[in-house]
C-alpha positions as protocol buffer text, in pm:
chain_id: "A"
residue {
  index: 1
  type: MET
  ca { x: 1108 y: 938 z: 413 }
}
residue {
  index: 2
  type: ASP
  ca { x: 1081 y: 855 z: 56 }
}
residue {
  index: 3
  type: THR
  ca { x: 955 y: 537 z: -101 }
}
residue {
  index: 4
  type: ASP
  ca { x: 1328 y: 485 z: -222 }
}
residue {
  index: 5
  type: ASP
  ca { x: 1411 y: 455 z: 144 }
}
residue {
  index: 6
  type: LEU
  ca { x: 1196 y: 142 z: 181 }
}
residue {
  index: 7
  type: SER
  ca { x: 1327 y: -236 z: 186 }
}
residue {
  index: 8
  type: ARG
  ca { x: 1284 y: -411 z: -123 }
}
residue {
  index: 9
  type: GLU
  ca { x: 1064 y: -649 z: 84 }
}
residue {
  index: 10
  type: ALA
  ca { x: 821 y: -347 z: 161 }
}
residue {
  index: 11
  type: TYR
  ca { x: 838 y: -184 z: -173 }
}
residue {
  index: 12
  type: ASN
  ca { x: 755 y: -486 z: -366 }
}
residue {
  index: 13
  type: GLY
  ca { x: 492 y: -603 z: -118 }
}
residue {
  index: 14
  type: ILE
  ca { x: 301 y: -279 z: -130 }
}
residue {
  index: 15
  type: LEU
  ca { x: 401 y: -42 z: -420 }
}
residue {
  index: 16
  type: ILE
  ca { x: 475 y: -297 z: -691 }
}
residue {
  index: 17
  type: GLU
  ca { x: 139 y: -492 z: -587 }
}
residue {
  index: 18
  type: ALA
  ca { x: -66 y: -184 z: -601 }
}
residue {
  index: 19
  type: GLU
  ca { x: 88 y: -87 z: -945 }
}
residue {
  index: 20
  type: LYS
  ca { x: -31 y: -419 z: -1081 }
}
residue {
  index: 21
  type: LEU
  ca { x: -377 y: -291 z: -1027 }
}
residue {
  index: 22
  type: THR
  ca { x: -350 y: 64 z: -1107 }
}
residue {
  index: 23
  type: HIS
  ca { x: -88 y: 370 z: -1075 }
}
residue {
  index: 24
  type: ASP
  ca { x: -371 y: 556 z: -886 }
}
residue {
  index: 25
  type: LEU
  ca { x: -336 y: 317 z: -607 }
}
residue {
  index: 26
  type: THR
  ca { x: 11 y: 334 z: -582 }
}
residue {
  index: 27
  type: LEU
  ca { x: 10 y: 710 z: -578 }
}
residue {
  index: 28
  type: GLN
  ca { x: -197 y: 679 z: -277 }
}
residue {
  index: 29
  type: TYR
  ca { x: 55 y: 460 z: -100 }
}
residue {
  index: 30
  type: GLY
  ca { x: 343 y: 665 z: -232 }
}
residue {
  index: 31
  type: LEU
  ca { x: 184 y: 999 z: -89 }
}
residue {
  index: 32
  type: LEU
  ca { x: 184 y: 848 z: 262 }
}
residue {
  index: 33
  type: SER
  ca { x: 557 y: 780 z: 281 }
}
residue {
  index: 34
  type: TYR
  ca { x: 617 y: 1191 z: 314 }
}
residue {
  index: 35
  type: ASP
  ca { x: 468 y: 1189 z: 623 }
}
residue {
  index: 36
  type: CYS
  ca { x: 642 y: 905 z: 791 }
}
residue {
  index: 37
  type: LYS
  ca { x: 957 y: 875 z: 981 }
}
residue {
  index: 38
  type: ASN
  ca { x: 1085 y: 541 z: 899 }
}
residue {
  index: 39
  type: GLU
  ca { x: 943 y: 196 z: 727 }
}
residue {
  index: 40
  type: THR
  ca { x: 759 y: 73 z: 1039 }
}
residue {
  index: 41
  type: GLU
  ca { x: 570 y: 393 z: 1030 }
}
residue {
  index: 42
  type: TYR
  ca { x: 481 y: 384 z: 682 }
}
residue {
  index: 43
  type: VAL
  ca { x: 378 y: 22 z: 695 }
}
residue {
  index: 44
  type: GLU
  ca { x: 145 y: 91 z: 973 }
}
residue {
  index: 45
  type: GLN
  ca { x: 8 y: 382 z: 769 }
}
residue {
  index: 46
  type: VAL
  ca { x: -33 y: 168 z: 460 }
}
residue {
  index: 47
  type: GLU
  ca { x: -205 y: -110 z: 671 }
}
residue {
  index: 48
  type: LYS
  ca { x: -457 y: 164 z: 799 }
}
residue {
  index: 49
  type: LEU
  ca { x: -534 y: 302 z: 472 }
}
residue {
  index: 50
  type: THR
  ca { x: -581 y: -29 z: 288 }
}
residue {
  index: 51
  type: LYS
  ca { x: -821 y: -136 z: 562 }
}
residue {
  index: 52
  type: LYS
  ca { x: -1012 y: 200 z: 512 }
}
residue {
  index: 53
  type: ILE
  ca { x: -1026 y: 156 z: 143 }
}
residue {
  index: 54
  type: LEU
  ca { x: -1158 y: -180 z: 191 }
}
residue {
  index: 55
  type: ASN
  ca { x: -1479 y: -27 z: 346 }
}
residue {
  index: 56
  type: LEU
  ca { x: -1535 y: 263 z: 122 }
}
residue {
  index: 57
  type: GLU
  ca { x: -1859 y: 327 z: -56 }
}
residue {
  index: 58
  type: ASP
  ca { x: -1852 y: 335 z: -422 }
}
residue {
  index: 59
  type: CYS
  ca { x: -1884 y: 713 z: -443 }
}
residue {
  index: 60
  type: GLU
  ca { x: -1593 y: 752 z: -183 }
}
residue {
  index: 61
  type: LEU
  ca { x: -1391 y: 501 z: -408 }
}
residue {
  index: 62
  type: ASP
  ca { x: -1474 y: 714 z: -701 }
}
residue {
  index: 63
  type: ASP
  ca { x: -1319 y: 1029 z: -523 }
}
residue {
  index: 64
  type: LEU
  ca { x: -1026 y: 823 z: -430 }
}
residue {
  index: 65
  type: PHE
  ca { x: -923 y: 731 z: -768 }
}
residue {
  index: 66
  type: TRP
  ca { x: -1014 y: 1057 z: -915 }
}
residue {
  index: 67
  type: GLY
  ca { x: -1342 y: 917 z: -1100 }
}
residue {
  index: 68
  type: ASN
  ca { x: -1141 y: 625 z: -1232 }
}
residue {
  index: 69
  type: PHE
  ca { x: -1139 y: 338 z: -971 }
}
residue {
  index: 70
  type: PRO
  ca { x: -1087 y: -15 z: -1092 }
}
residue {
  index: 71
  type: ASP
  ca { x: -1310 y: -320 z: -1078 }
}
residue {
  index: 72
  type: LYS
  ca { x: -1400 y: -357 z: -701 }
}
residue {
  index: 73
  type: ASN
  ca { x: -1346 y: -733 z: -706 }
}
residue {
  index: 74
  type: LYS
  ca { x: -989 y: -686 z: -833 }
}
residue {
  index: 75
  type: LEU
  ca { x: -951 y: -374 z: -610 }
}
residue {
  index: 76
  type: ASN
  ca { x: -1037 y: -590 z: -297 }
}
residue {
  index: 77
  type: PHE
  ca { x: -832 y: -887 z: -403 }
}
residue {
  index: 78
  type: THR
  ca { x: -514 y: -640 z: -442 }
}
residue {
  index: 79
  type: LEU
  ca { x: -588 y: -493 z: -99 }
}
residue {
  index: 80
  type: ARG
  ca { x: -640 y: -827 z: 71 }
}
residue {
  index: 81
  type: LYS
  ca { x: -301 y: -911 z: -96 }
}
residue {
  index: 82
  type: ILE
  ca { x: -136 y: -598 z: 31 }
}
residue {
  index: 83
  type: ILE
  ca { x: -251 y: -668 z: 368 }
}
residue {
  index: 84
  type: SER
  ca { x: -95 y: -1034 z: 349 }
}
residue {
  index: 85
  type: ASN
  ca { x: 204 y: -899 z: 245 }
}
residue {
  index: 86
  type: ILE
  ca { x: 233 y: -651 z: 524 }
}
residue {
  index: 87
  type: GLU
  ca { x: 187 y: -944 z: 761 }
}
residue {
  index: 88
  type: ASN
  ca { x: 462 y: -1137 z: 618 }
}
residue {
  index: 89
  type: LEU
  ca { x: 682 y: -835 z: 629 }
}
residue {
  index: 90
  type: LYS
  ca { x: 625 y: -785 z: 984 }
}
residue {
  index: 91
  type: LYS
  ca { x: 771 y: -1129 z: 1055 }
}
residue {
  index: 92
  type: ILE
  ca { x: 1096 y: -1013 z: 883 }
}
residue {
  index: 93
  type: PRO
  ca { x: 1330 y: -798 z: 1129 }
}
residue {
  index: 94
  type: ILE
  ca { x: 1431 y: -457 z: 994 }
}
residue {
  index: 95
  type: ASN
  ca { x: 1802 y: -576 z: 1004 }
}
residue {
  index: 96
  type: ALA
  ca { x: 1732 y: -868 z: 794 }
}
residue {
  index: 97
  type: ARG
  ca { x: 1554 y: -678 z: 508 }
}
residue {
  index: 98
  type: HIS
  ca { x: 1724 y: -577 z: 187 }
}
residue {
  index: 99
  type: TYR
  ca { x: 1800 y: -206 z: 98 }
}
residue {
  index: 100
  type: ASP
  ca { x: 1914 y: -79 z: -231 }
}
């Protein structure tokens, strides 16, 4: 799938939230979409990646962000916000989400 196939709720809660911090984080989430069949699978993969990133060491973060990782406190805040957004998204039935 492509990120253009996501509901507005998923797109805003994940990609737009990531973009507020850094485009590099948005790219990480965007790349996941190509291996997913639908939004549900994509959201599950984003949640796994987000939790993984929260537990990375600084040297691993440096690799993930191509040597340009953001302030760790801001990164962790954004990652927790994305997880919260995912929890809220899961409460919305697929047929009640909005698509462009």
